[in-house]
């Protein structure tokens, strides 16, 4: 058997109900050219996942002794991968024929491209976009690019400032050089963090419309989601921006806090303590944050100015709910963000 062209890594946690359709679609479209690795993340349905994977002799099962989170689970799968390209895929996805060649082609032809992502469509609304990459706001808040728009709204290959962890590809060599996903994140924002590190190292992240994947997605608010999102957003900014930038960037950081506090108080007032826990974690683990920051800064090949210029002043808040109040808030935030981004770029030359 020839060496695989790509290693497809799926991290499963309570995913037995979704994993079957995912694996069947993979076996039907690319099992002859890739290896498929499922990382079972010590979930309650481990036995069911193992029994399901056993039905697919082409699939390798790696079992973690603990639930190490999505980021570390991806890293564990990458340690067992043998192909030159790593593809990370959610277990609740179904792939369309031709998705893998489309996802890998730019990585093979252009050494300046570091990561790729595909056209992620809603499984139960296949004419509707889930994400065509991600949009990173200047505050570090990140949302799905194109969520809710019609399929094909982004018909051409485009550079994006972050990829979606639900479907993305990277060279195994670059993944190793960057240290993989940051396992500290556990879940949420880890795809944005890796995308920013790819960009900081001088590479580009690219969206491919022909890499079509269907995702059984629904917006959910778990008991710890705010904690992970806000702690990881703080980590993202602290790791990537140079110290002088923070002197200039405080109005943007304040805007980010106003947005996040407003969302928490409006949508999850009973869980607002998670915001405070995020602050506390950063303070308590400051040495760990500084260590991660030094490692990230050591790979820098572009300036903060270039990094910040690629971020978006637009935040699609309607993804989290509609209504006149949300539309007004979105317009006000866009106006303020645009002004703050222009002001920042007028000052930051480093």
PDB file of C-alpha atoms in Angstrom, residues 32-339:
ATOM      1  CA  UNK A  32      -7.511   5.004  -0.845  1.00  0.00           C
ATOM      2  CA  UNK A  33      -5.459   8.197  -0.592  1.00  0.00           C
ATOM      3  CA  UNK A  34      -5.481   8.976   3.126  1.00  0.00           C
ATOM      4  CA  UNK A  35      -5.302   7.504   6.597  1.00  0.00           C
ATOM      5  CA  UNK A  36      -8.173   8.143   8.998  1.00  0.00           C
ATOM      6  CA  UNK A  37      -7.454   8.531  12.712  1.00  0.00           C
ATOM      7  CA  UNK A  38     -10.173   8.820  15.351  1.00  0.00           C
ATOM      8  CA  UNK A  39      -9.098  10.072  18.778  1.00  0.00           C
ATOM      9  CA  UNK A  40     -11.589   8.959  21.422  1.00  0.00           C
ATOM     10  CA  UNK A  41     -11.298  11.569  24.173  1.00  0.00           C
ATOM     11  CA  UNK A  42     -12.326   9.450  27.189  1.00  0.00           C
ATOM     12  CA  UNK A  43     -16.023  10.202  26.746  1.00  0.00           C
ATOM     13  CA  UNK A  44     -18.885   8.303  28.383  1.00  0.00           C
ATOM     14  CA  UNK A  45     -19.689   6.629  25.058  1.00  0.00           C
ATOM     15  CA  UNK A  46     -16.143   5.326  24.503  1.00  0.00           C
ATOM     16  CA  UNK A  47     -17.374   1.730  24.085  1.00  0.00           C
ATOM     17  CA  UNK A  48     -19.939   2.752  21.471  1.00  0.00           C
ATOM     18  CA  UNK A  49     -17.324   4.751  19.560  1.00  0.00           C
ATOM     19  CA  UNK A  50     -14.880   1.837  19.654  1.00  0.00           C
ATOM     20  CA  UNK A  51     -17.547  -0.569  18.397  1.00  0.00           C
ATOM     21  CA  UNK A  52     -18.436   1.804  15.585  1.00  0.00           C
ATOM     22  CA  UNK A  53     -14.838   2.358  14.485  1.00  0.00           C
ATOM     23  CA  UNK A  54     -14.291  -1.419  14.499  1.00  0.00           C
ATOM     24  CA  UNK A  55     -16.726  -1.597  11.575  1.00  0.00           C
ATOM     25  CA  UNK A  56     -14.241   0.377   9.474  1.00  0.00           C
ATOM     26  CA  UNK A  57     -10.938  -1.491   9.066  1.00  0.00           C
ATOM     27  CA  UNK A  58      -9.496   1.559   7.249  1.00  0.00           C
ATOM     28  CA  UNK A  59      -9.854   3.664  10.422  1.00  0.00           C
ATOM     29  CA  UNK A  60      -7.370   3.717  13.298  1.00  0.00           C
ATOM     30  CA  UNK A  61      -8.652   4.359  16.825  1.00  0.00           C
ATOM     31  CA  UNK A  62      -6.490   6.176  19.376  1.00  0.00           C
ATOM     32  CA  UNK A  63      -7.918   6.202  22.899  1.00  0.00           C
ATOM     33  CA  UNK A  64      -6.986   8.932  25.353  1.00  0.00           C
ATOM     34  CA  UNK A  65      -7.004   8.013  29.041  1.00  0.00           C
ATOM     35  CA  UNK A  66      -8.453  11.422  29.931  1.00  0.00           C
ATOM     36  CA  UNK A  67     -10.588  14.056  28.284  1.00  0.00           C
ATOM     37  CA  UNK A  68      -7.730  16.336  27.247  1.00  0.00           C
ATOM     38  CA  UNK A  69      -9.916  18.654  25.169  1.00  0.00           C
ATOM     39  CA  UNK A  70     -10.201  19.254  21.450  1.00  0.00           C
ATOM     40  CA  UNK A  71      -6.836  20.995  21.032  1.00  0.00           C
ATOM     41  CA  UNK A  72      -4.774  18.326  22.793  1.00  0.00           C
ATOM     42  CA  UNK A  73      -6.853  15.605  21.149  1.00  0.00           C
ATOM     43  CA  UNK A  74      -5.872  16.955  17.726  1.00  0.00           C
ATOM     44  CA  UNK A  75      -2.231  17.001  18.824  1.00  0.00           C
ATOM     45  CA  UNK A  76      -2.499  13.399  19.993  1.00  0.00           C
ATOM     46  CA  UNK A  77      -3.868  12.345  16.621  1.00  0.00           C
ATOM     47  CA  UNK A  78      -1.087  14.264  14.845  1.00  0.00           C
ATOM     48  CA  UNK A  79       1.526  12.331  16.842  1.00  0.00           C
ATOM     49  CA  UNK A  80       0.242   9.126  15.235  1.00  0.00           C
ATOM     50  CA  UNK A  81      -0.080  10.588  11.728  1.00  0.00           C
ATOM     51  CA  UNK A  82       2.317   9.542   8.964  1.00  0.00           C
ATOM     52  CA  UNK A  83       1.211  11.639   5.964  1.00  0.00           C
ATOM     53  CA  UNK A  84       2.807  14.963   4.941  1.00  0.00           C
ATOM     54  CA  UNK A  85      -0.523  16.777   5.315  1.00  0.00           C
ATOM     55  CA  UNK A  86      -2.777  16.863   8.377  1.00  0.00           C
ATOM     56  CA  UNK A  87      -6.517  17.387   8.000  1.00  0.00           C
ATOM     57  CA  UNK A  88      -8.659  18.098  11.066  1.00  0.00           C
ATOM     58  CA  UNK A  89     -12.337  17.277  10.785  1.00  0.00           C
ATOM     59  CA  UNK A  90     -15.245  17.412  13.236  1.00  0.00           C
ATOM     60  CA  UNK A  91     -17.022  14.102  13.927  1.00  0.00           C
ATOM     61  CA  UNK A  92     -20.429  15.642  13.157  1.00  0.00           C
ATOM     62  CA  UNK A  93     -19.549  16.347   9.534  1.00  0.00           C
ATOM     63  CA  UNK A  94     -20.182  14.633   6.207  1.00  0.00           C
ATOM     64  CA  UNK A  95     -17.818  15.280   3.297  1.00  0.00           C
ATOM     65  CA  UNK A  96     -18.641  15.682  -0.384  1.00  0.00           C
ATOM     66  CA  UNK A  97     -16.670  13.985  -3.165  1.00  0.00           C
ATOM     67  CA  UNK A  98     -13.631  16.028  -4.197  1.00  0.00           C
ATOM     68  CA  UNK A  99     -13.363  17.875  -0.899  1.00  0.00           C
ATOM     69  CA  UNK A 100      -9.890  16.549  -0.005  1.00  0.00           C
ATOM     70  CA  UNK A 101      -8.050  17.317  -3.293  1.00  0.00           C
ATOM     71  CA  UNK A 102      -9.559  20.816  -3.204  1.00  0.00           C
ATOM     72  CA  UNK A 103      -8.408  21.321   0.383  1.00  0.00           C
ATOM     73  CA  UNK A 104      -4.842  20.099  -0.263  1.00  0.00           C
ATOM     74  CA  UNK A 105      -4.147  21.586  -3.710  1.00  0.00           C
ATOM     75  CA  UNK A 106      -3.109  25.074  -2.498  1.00  0.00           C
ATOM     76  CA  UNK A 107      -0.755  23.601   0.107  1.00  0.00           C
ATOM     77  CA  UNK A 108       0.937  21.567  -2.620  1.00  0.00           C
ATOM     78  CA  UNK A 109       1.321  24.371  -5.142  1.00  0.00           C
ATOM     79  CA  UNK A 110       2.085  27.424  -2.988  1.00  0.00           C
ATOM     80  CA  UNK A 111       4.638  27.368  -0.138  1.00  0.00           C
ATOM     81  CA  UNK A 112       3.324  30.703   1.201  1.00  0.00           C
ATOM     82  CA  UNK A 113      -0.012  29.094   2.118  1.00  0.00           C
ATOM     83  CA  UNK A 114       0.131  27.621   5.609  1.00  0.00           C
ATOM     84  CA  UNK A 115      -3.440  26.462   6.261  1.00  0.00           C
ATOM     85  CA  UNK A 116      -6.593  25.859   4.237  1.00  0.00           C
ATOM     86  CA  UNK A 117     -10.262  25.557   5.115  1.00  0.00           C
ATOM     87  CA  UNK A 118     -13.358  24.596   3.151  1.00  0.00           C
ATOM     88  CA  UNK A 119     -16.942  25.618   2.469  1.00  0.00           C
ATOM     89  CA  UNK A 120     -18.755  24.371   5.556  1.00  0.00           C
ATOM     90  CA  UNK A 121     -22.496  24.014   4.971  1.00  0.00           C
ATOM     91  CA  UNK A 122     -25.289  23.169   7.405  1.00  0.00           C
ATOM     92  CA  UNK A 123     -26.057  19.457   7.224  1.00  0.00           C
ATOM     93  CA  UNK A 124     -29.813  19.920   7.554  1.00  0.00           C
ATOM     94  CA  UNK A 125     -29.861  23.113   5.448  1.00  0.00           C
ATOM     95  CA  UNK A 126     -27.340  22.233   2.735  1.00  0.00           C
ATOM     96  CA  UNK A 127     -27.962  25.437   0.797  1.00  0.00           C
ATOM     97  CA  UNK A 128     -26.930  27.535   3.805  1.00  0.00           C
ATOM     98  CA  UNK A 129     -23.400  28.369   4.941  1.00  0.00           C
ATOM     99  CA  UNK A 130     -22.128  27.428   8.371  1.00  0.00           C
ATOM    100  CA  UNK A 131     -18.628  28.894   7.870  1.00  0.00           C
ATOM    101  CA  UNK A 132     -16.295  29.772   5.011  1.00  0.00           C
ATOM    102  CA  UNK A 133     -13.358  30.301   7.306  1.00  0.00           C
ATOM    103  CA  UNK A 134     -13.594  32.568  10.339  1.00  0.00           C
ATOM    104  CA  UNK A 135     -13.646  36.332  10.796  1.00  0.00           C
ATOM    105  CA  UNK A 136     -11.432  37.683  13.584  1.00  0.00           C
ATOM    106  CA  UNK A 137     -12.610  41.030  14.910  1.00  0.00           C
ATOM    107  CA  UNK A 138     -10.062  43.594  16.092  1.00  0.00           C
ATOM    108  CA  UNK A 139     -10.992  42.695  19.698  1.00  0.00           C
ATOM    109  CA  UNK A 140     -10.048  39.042  19.164  1.00  0.00           C
ATOM    110  CA  UNK A 141     -13.686  37.957  19.080  1.00  0.00           C
ATOM    111  CA  UNK A 142     -14.104  35.451  16.252  1.00  0.00           C
ATOM    112  CA  UNK A 143     -17.245  34.334  14.435  1.00  0.00           C
ATOM    113  CA  UNK A 144     -18.113  32.131  11.475  1.00  0.00           C
ATOM    114  CA  UNK A 145     -17.549  33.822   8.123  1.00  0.00           C
ATOM    115  CA  UNK A 146     -20.767  33.927   6.115  1.00  0.00           C
ATOM    116  CA  UNK A 147     -22.961  32.138   8.650  1.00  0.00           C
ATOM    117  CA  UNK A 148     -26.533  32.001   7.333  1.00  0.00           C
ATOM    118  CA  UNK A 149     -25.709  33.197   3.805  1.00  0.00           C
ATOM    119  CA  UNK A 150     -26.668  31.118   0.740  1.00  0.00           C
ATOM    120  CA  UNK A 151     -24.338  28.381  -0.446  1.00  0.00           C
ATOM    121  CA  UNK A 152     -21.861  29.739  -2.976  1.00  0.00           C
ATOM    122  CA  UNK A 153     -21.795  33.263  -1.550  1.00  0.00           C
ATOM    123  CA  UNK A 154     -18.000  32.980  -1.545  1.00  0.00           C
ATOM    124  CA  UNK A 155     -17.336  31.335  -4.943  1.00  0.00           C
ATOM    125  CA  UNK A 156     -13.596  31.964  -5.236  1.00  0.00           C
ATOM    126  CA  UNK A 157     -10.440  31.062  -3.337  1.00  0.00           C
ATOM    127  CA  UNK A 158      -9.801  33.783  -0.748  1.00  0.00           C
ATOM    128  CA  UNK A 159      -7.378  34.570   2.037  1.00  0.00           C
ATOM    129  CA  UNK A 160      -9.014  34.569   5.484  1.00  0.00           C
ATOM    130  CA  UNK A 161      -7.625  35.628   8.831  1.00  0.00           C
ATOM    131  CA  UNK A 162      -8.555  32.332  10.495  1.00  0.00           C
ATOM    132  CA  UNK A 163      -9.661  28.826   9.513  1.00  0.00           C
ATOM    133  CA  UNK A 164     -12.477  26.786  10.995  1.00  0.00           C
ATOM    134  CA  UNK A 165     -11.297  23.879  13.126  1.00  0.00           C
ATOM    135  CA  UNK A 166     -14.297  21.891  11.861  1.00  0.00           C
ATOM    136  CA  UNK A 167     -12.399  21.391   8.582  1.00  0.00           C
ATOM    137  CA  UNK A 168      -8.859  22.562   7.964  1.00  0.00           C
ATOM    138  CA  UNK A 169      -5.539  21.310   6.605  1.00  0.00           C
ATOM    139  CA  UNK A 170      -1.883  22.096   7.282  1.00  0.00           C
ATOM    140  CA  UNK A 171       1.505  20.616   6.388  1.00  0.00           C
ATOM    141  CA  UNK A 172       2.632  18.237   9.116  1.00  0.00           C
ATOM    142  CA  UNK A 173       6.072  19.857   9.116  1.00  0.00           C
ATOM    143  CA  UNK A 174       4.633  23.328   9.767  1.00  0.00           C
ATOM    144  CA  UNK A 175       2.221  21.988  12.388  1.00  0.00           C
ATOM    145  CA  UNK A 176       5.165  20.514  14.273  1.00  0.00           C
ATOM    146  CA  UNK A 177       7.283  23.660  13.912  1.00  0.00           C
ATOM    147  CA  UNK A 178       4.465  25.754  15.401  1.00  0.00           C
ATOM    148  CA  UNK A 179       3.928  23.330  18.282  1.00  0.00           C
ATOM    149  CA  UNK A 180       0.492  22.213  17.093  1.00  0.00           C
ATOM    150  CA  UNK A 181      -2.684  23.472  18.701  1.00  0.00           C
ATOM    151  CA  UNK A 182      -2.248  25.173  22.065  1.00  0.00           C
ATOM    152  CA  UNK A 183      -3.459  22.481  24.461  1.00  0.00           C
ATOM    153  CA  UNK A 184      -4.073  25.101  27.167  1.00  0.00           C
ATOM    154  CA  UNK A 185      -7.123  26.286  25.246  1.00  0.00           C
ATOM    155  CA  UNK A 186      -8.874  22.905  25.757  1.00  0.00           C
ATOM    156  CA  UNK A 187     -11.752  24.007  23.510  1.00  0.00           C
ATOM    157  CA  UNK A 188     -12.811  27.149  21.601  1.00  0.00           C
ATOM    158  CA  UNK A 189     -10.506  29.686  19.881  1.00  0.00           C
ATOM    159  CA  UNK A 190      -7.767  27.058  19.361  1.00  0.00           C
ATOM    160  CA  UNK A 191      -8.313  27.219  15.588  1.00  0.00           C
ATOM    161  CA  UNK A 192      -8.018  31.002  15.604  1.00  0.00           C
ATOM    162  CA  UNK A 193      -4.877  30.810  17.735  1.00  0.00           C
ATOM    163  CA  UNK A 194      -3.180  28.370  15.352  1.00  0.00           C
ATOM    164  CA  UNK A 195      -4.271  30.498  12.371  1.00  0.00           C
ATOM    165  CA  UNK A 196      -2.747  33.605  13.935  1.00  0.00           C
ATOM    166  CA  UNK A 197       0.501  31.752  14.627  1.00  0.00           C
ATOM    167  CA  UNK A 198       0.563  30.558  11.022  1.00  0.00           C
ATOM    168  CA  UNK A 199       0.150  34.152   9.892  1.00  0.00           C
ATOM    169  CA  UNK A 200       2.667  35.483  12.420  1.00  0.00           C
ATOM    170  CA  UNK A 201       5.192  33.012  10.973  1.00  0.00           C
ATOM    171  CA  UNK A 202       4.689  34.578   7.548  1.00  0.00           C
ATOM    172  CA  UNK A 203       2.200  32.182   5.941  1.00  0.00           C
ATOM    173  CA  UNK A 204      -1.351  32.680   4.680  1.00  0.00           C
ATOM    174  CA  UNK A 205      -4.665  31.027   5.542  1.00  0.00           C
ATOM    175  CA  UNK A 206      -6.892  30.330   2.543  1.00  0.00           C
ATOM    176  CA  UNK A 207     -10.534  29.368   2.025  1.00  0.00           C
ATOM    177  CA  UNK A 208     -11.412  26.913  -0.787  1.00  0.00           C
ATOM    178  CA  UNK A 209     -15.021  26.864  -2.060  1.00  0.00           C
ATOM    179  CA  UNK A 210     -14.580  23.441  -3.677  1.00  0.00           C
ATOM    180  CA  UNK A 211     -13.782  21.707  -0.380  1.00  0.00           C
ATOM    181  CA  UNK A 212     -17.413  21.129   0.589  1.00  0.00           C
ATOM    182  CA  UNK A 213     -18.256  19.653   3.989  1.00  0.00           C
ATOM    183  CA  UNK A 214     -21.655  19.456   5.709  1.00  0.00           C
ATOM    184  CA  UNK A 215     -21.785  20.180   9.433  1.00  0.00           C
ATOM    185  CA  UNK A 216     -24.489  19.192  11.922  1.00  0.00           C
ATOM    186  CA  UNK A 217     -24.143  22.567  13.642  1.00  0.00           C
ATOM    187  CA  UNK A 218     -26.332  24.373  16.163  1.00  0.00           C
ATOM    188  CA  UNK A 219     -25.406  27.343  18.334  1.00  0.00           C
ATOM    189  CA  UNK A 220     -25.157  26.120  21.928  1.00  0.00           C
ATOM    190  CA  UNK A 221     -24.250  27.761  25.227  1.00  0.00           C
ATOM    191  CA  UNK A 222     -22.730  25.221  27.609  1.00  0.00           C
ATOM    192  CA  UNK A 223     -22.090  25.940  31.291  1.00  0.00           C
ATOM    193  CA  UNK A 224     -18.388  26.719  30.690  1.00  0.00           C
ATOM    194  CA  UNK A 225     -18.462  28.161  27.181  1.00  0.00           C
ATOM    195  CA  UNK A 226     -18.074  31.786  28.243  1.00  0.00           C
ATOM    196  CA  UNK A 227     -15.133  30.921  30.476  1.00  0.00           C
ATOM    197  CA  UNK A 228     -13.241  29.126  27.710  1.00  0.00           C
ATOM    198  CA  UNK A 229     -14.055  31.696  25.038  1.00  0.00           C
ATOM    199  CA  UNK A 230     -13.072  34.702  27.143  1.00  0.00           C
ATOM    200  CA  UNK A 231      -9.991  33.150  28.736  1.00  0.00           C
ATOM    201  CA  UNK A 232      -8.796  31.954  25.344  1.00  0.00           C
ATOM    202  CA  UNK A 233      -9.498  35.310  23.690  1.00  0.00           C
ATOM    203  CA  UNK A 234      -7.298  36.977  26.319  1.00  0.00           C
ATOM    204  CA  UNK A 235      -4.611  34.365  25.694  1.00  0.00           C
ATOM    205  CA  UNK A 236      -4.860  34.985  21.950  1.00  0.00           C
ATOM    206  CA  UNK A 237      -4.163  38.703  22.295  1.00  0.00           C
ATOM    207  CA  UNK A 238      -1.505  38.348  24.993  1.00  0.00           C
ATOM    208  CA  UNK A 239       0.421  35.772  22.953  1.00  0.00           C
ATOM    209  CA  UNK A 240       0.440  37.537  19.604  1.00  0.00           C
ATOM    210  CA  UNK A 241       0.707  41.285  20.143  1.00  0.00           C
ATOM    211  CA  UNK A 242       3.941  43.050  21.033  1.00  0.00           C
ATOM    212  CA  UNK A 243       4.140  44.926  24.358  1.00  0.00           C
ATOM    213  CA  UNK A 244       4.134  48.446  22.814  1.00  0.00           C
ATOM    214  CA  UNK A 245       0.941  47.599  20.936  1.00  0.00           C
ATOM    215  CA  UNK A 246      -0.989  47.172  24.169  1.00  0.00           C
ATOM    216  CA  UNK A 247      -0.180  50.773  25.113  1.00  0.00           C
ATOM    217  CA  UNK A 248      -1.990  51.912  21.969  1.00  0.00           C
ATOM    218  CA  UNK A 249      -4.591  49.152  21.891  1.00  0.00           C
ATOM    219  CA  UNK A 250      -6.341  49.775  25.215  1.00  0.00           C
ATOM    220  CA  UNK A 251      -9.451  51.410  23.621  1.00  0.00           C
ATOM    221  CA  UNK A 252      -9.902  48.318  21.467  1.00  0.00           C
ATOM    222  CA  UNK A 253      -9.451  46.048  24.482  1.00  0.00           C
ATOM    223  CA  UNK A 254     -12.021  48.102  26.372  1.00  0.00           C
ATOM    224  CA  UNK A 255     -14.437  47.750  23.450  1.00  0.00           C
ATOM    225  CA  UNK A 256     -13.946  43.988  23.539  1.00  0.00           C
ATOM    226  CA  UNK A 257     -14.807  43.912  27.230  1.00  0.00           C
ATOM    227  CA  UNK A 258     -17.926  46.026  26.711  1.00  0.00           C
ATOM    228  CA  UNK A 259     -19.097  43.707  23.918  1.00  0.00           C
ATOM    229  CA  UNK A 260     -18.417  40.499  25.838  1.00  0.00           C
ATOM    230  CA  UNK A 261     -19.947  41.784  29.091  1.00  0.00           C
ATOM    231  CA  UNK A 262     -22.974  43.046  27.194  1.00  0.00           C
ATOM    232  CA  UNK A 263     -23.451  39.658  25.562  1.00  0.00           C
ATOM    233  CA  UNK A 264     -23.049  37.751  28.827  1.00  0.00           C
ATOM    234  CA  UNK A 265     -25.458  40.009  30.736  1.00  0.00           C
ATOM    235  CA  UNK A 266     -27.994  39.829  27.907  1.00  0.00           C
ATOM    236  CA  UNK A 267     -27.769  36.127  27.051  1.00  0.00           C
ATOM    237  CA  UNK A 268     -26.294  34.383  30.106  1.00  0.00           C
ATOM    238  CA  UNK A 269     -26.717  36.579  33.197  1.00  0.00           C
ATOM    239  CA  UNK A 270     -26.804  33.488  35.419  1.00  0.00           C
ATOM    240  CA  UNK A 271     -23.293  32.583  34.204  1.00  0.00           C
ATOM    241  CA  UNK A 272     -21.596  35.964  34.371  1.00  0.00           C
ATOM    242  CA  UNK A 273     -19.201  34.552  36.986  1.00  0.00           C
ATOM    243  CA  UNK A 274     -17.504  32.739  34.098  1.00  0.00           C
ATOM    244  CA  UNK A 275     -16.159  36.101  32.897  1.00  0.00           C
ATOM    245  CA  UNK A 276     -14.616  36.702  36.307  1.00  0.00           C
ATOM    246  CA  UNK A 277     -13.168  33.186  36.327  1.00  0.00           C
ATOM    247  CA  UNK A 278     -11.521  33.912  32.971  1.00  0.00           C
ATOM    248  CA  UNK A 279      -9.800  36.989  34.430  1.00  0.00           C
ATOM    249  CA  UNK A 280      -8.751  35.014  37.509  1.00  0.00           C
ATOM    250  CA  UNK A 281      -7.257  32.206  35.423  1.00  0.00           C
ATOM    251  CA  UNK A 282      -5.030  34.632  33.487  1.00  0.00           C
ATOM    252  CA  UNK A 283      -3.761  36.200  36.713  1.00  0.00           C
ATOM    253  CA  UNK A 284      -3.185  32.858  38.440  1.00  0.00           C
ATOM    254  CA  UNK A 285      -1.367  31.389  35.426  1.00  0.00           C
ATOM    255  CA  UNK A 286       0.549  34.499  34.401  1.00  0.00           C
ATOM    256  CA  UNK A 287       3.891  32.671  34.170  1.00  0.00           C
ATOM    257  CA  UNK A 288       2.334  30.090  31.868  1.00  0.00           C
ATOM    258  CA  UNK A 289       0.868  32.875  29.727  1.00  0.00           C
ATOM    259  CA  UNK A 290       4.267  34.562  29.491  1.00  0.00           C
ATOM    260  CA  UNK A 291       5.936  31.296  28.494  1.00  0.00           C
ATOM    261  CA  UNK A 292       3.392  30.810  25.690  1.00  0.00           C
ATOM    262  CA  UNK A 293       3.876  34.432  24.673  1.00  0.00           C
ATOM    263  CA  UNK A 294       7.664  34.079  24.376  1.00  0.00           C
ATOM    264  CA  UNK A 295       7.314  30.930  22.280  1.00  0.00           C
ATOM    265  CA  UNK A 296       4.838  32.658  19.961  1.00  0.00           C
ATOM    266  CA  UNK A 297       6.893  35.822  19.594  1.00  0.00           C
ATOM    267  CA  UNK A 298       9.985  33.752  18.726  1.00  0.00           C
ATOM    268  CA  UNK A 299       8.362  32.652  15.474  1.00  0.00           C
ATOM    269  CA  UNK A 300       7.387  36.184  14.410  1.00  0.00           C
ATOM    270  CA  UNK A 301       8.018  37.074  10.738  1.00  0.00           C
ATOM    271  CA  UNK A 302       5.479  39.878  10.286  1.00  0.00           C
ATOM    272  CA  UNK A 303       4.758  43.095  12.162  1.00  0.00           C
ATOM    273  CA  UNK A 304       1.830  43.819  14.448  1.00  0.00           C
ATOM    274  CA  UNK A 305       0.715  46.371  11.890  1.00  0.00           C
ATOM    275  CA  UNK A 306       0.308  43.668   9.227  1.00  0.00           C
ATOM    276  CA  UNK A 307      -1.436  41.352  11.687  1.00  0.00           C
ATOM    277  CA  UNK A 308      -3.869  44.019  12.887  1.00  0.00           C
ATOM    278  CA  UNK A 309      -4.614  45.363   9.405  1.00  0.00           C
ATOM    279  CA  UNK A 310      -5.991  41.960   8.386  1.00  0.00           C
ATOM    280  CA  UNK A 311      -8.498  41.862  11.256  1.00  0.00           C
ATOM    281  CA  UNK A 312     -12.087  42.931  10.669  1.00  0.00           C
ATOM    282  CA  UNK A 313     -13.916  45.928  12.155  1.00  0.00           C
ATOM    283  CA  UNK A 314     -17.221  44.166  11.455  1.00  0.00           C
ATOM    284  CA  UNK A 315     -18.740  41.802  14.002  1.00  0.00           C
ATOM    285  CA  UNK A 316     -21.744  39.819  12.777  1.00  0.00           C
ATOM    286  CA  UNK A 317     -23.663  39.837  16.037  1.00  0.00           C
ATOM    287  CA  UNK A 318     -26.847  38.667  14.306  1.00  0.00           C
ATOM    288  CA  UNK A 319     -25.348  35.156  14.359  1.00  0.00           C
ATOM    289  CA  UNK A 320     -26.232  35.059  18.059  1.00  0.00           C
ATOM    290  CA  UNK A 321     -29.748  36.431  17.634  1.00  0.00           C
ATOM    291  CA  UNK A 322     -31.677  39.029  15.694  1.00  0.00           C
ATOM    292  CA  UNK A 323     -33.903  41.942  16.569  1.00  0.00           C
ATOM    293  CA  UNK A 324     -33.670  45.744  16.252  1.00  0.00           C
ATOM    294  CA  UNK A 325     -31.524  46.123  19.384  1.00  0.00           C
ATOM    295  CA  UNK A 326     -28.917  43.661  18.114  1.00  0.00           C
ATOM    296  CA  UNK A 327     -28.858  45.334  14.687  1.00  0.00           C
ATOM    297  CA  UNK A 328     -28.339  48.723  16.291  1.00  0.00           C
ATOM    298  CA  UNK A 329     -25.557  47.362  18.488  1.00  0.00           C
ATOM    299  CA  UNK A 330     -23.894  45.777  15.446  1.00  0.00           C
ATOM    300  CA  UNK A 331     -23.937  49.084  13.530  1.00  0.00           C
ATOM    301  CA  UNK A 332     -22.568  51.064  16.477  1.00  0.00           C
ATOM    302  CA  UNK A 333     -19.800  48.518  17.078  1.00  0.00           C
ATOM    303  CA  UNK A 334     -18.861  48.521  13.373  1.00  0.00           C
ATOM    304  CA  UNK A 335     -18.621  52.322  13.339  1.00  0.00           C
ATOM    305  CA  UNK A 336     -16.536  52.435  16.514  1.00  0.00           C
ATOM    306  CA  UNK A 337     -14.348  49.501  15.468  1.00  0.00           C
ATOM    307  CA  UNK A 338     -13.547  51.076  12.116  1.00  0.00           C
ATOM    308  CA  UNK A 339     -12.503  54.325  13.781  1.00  0.00           C
TER     309      UNK A 339
END
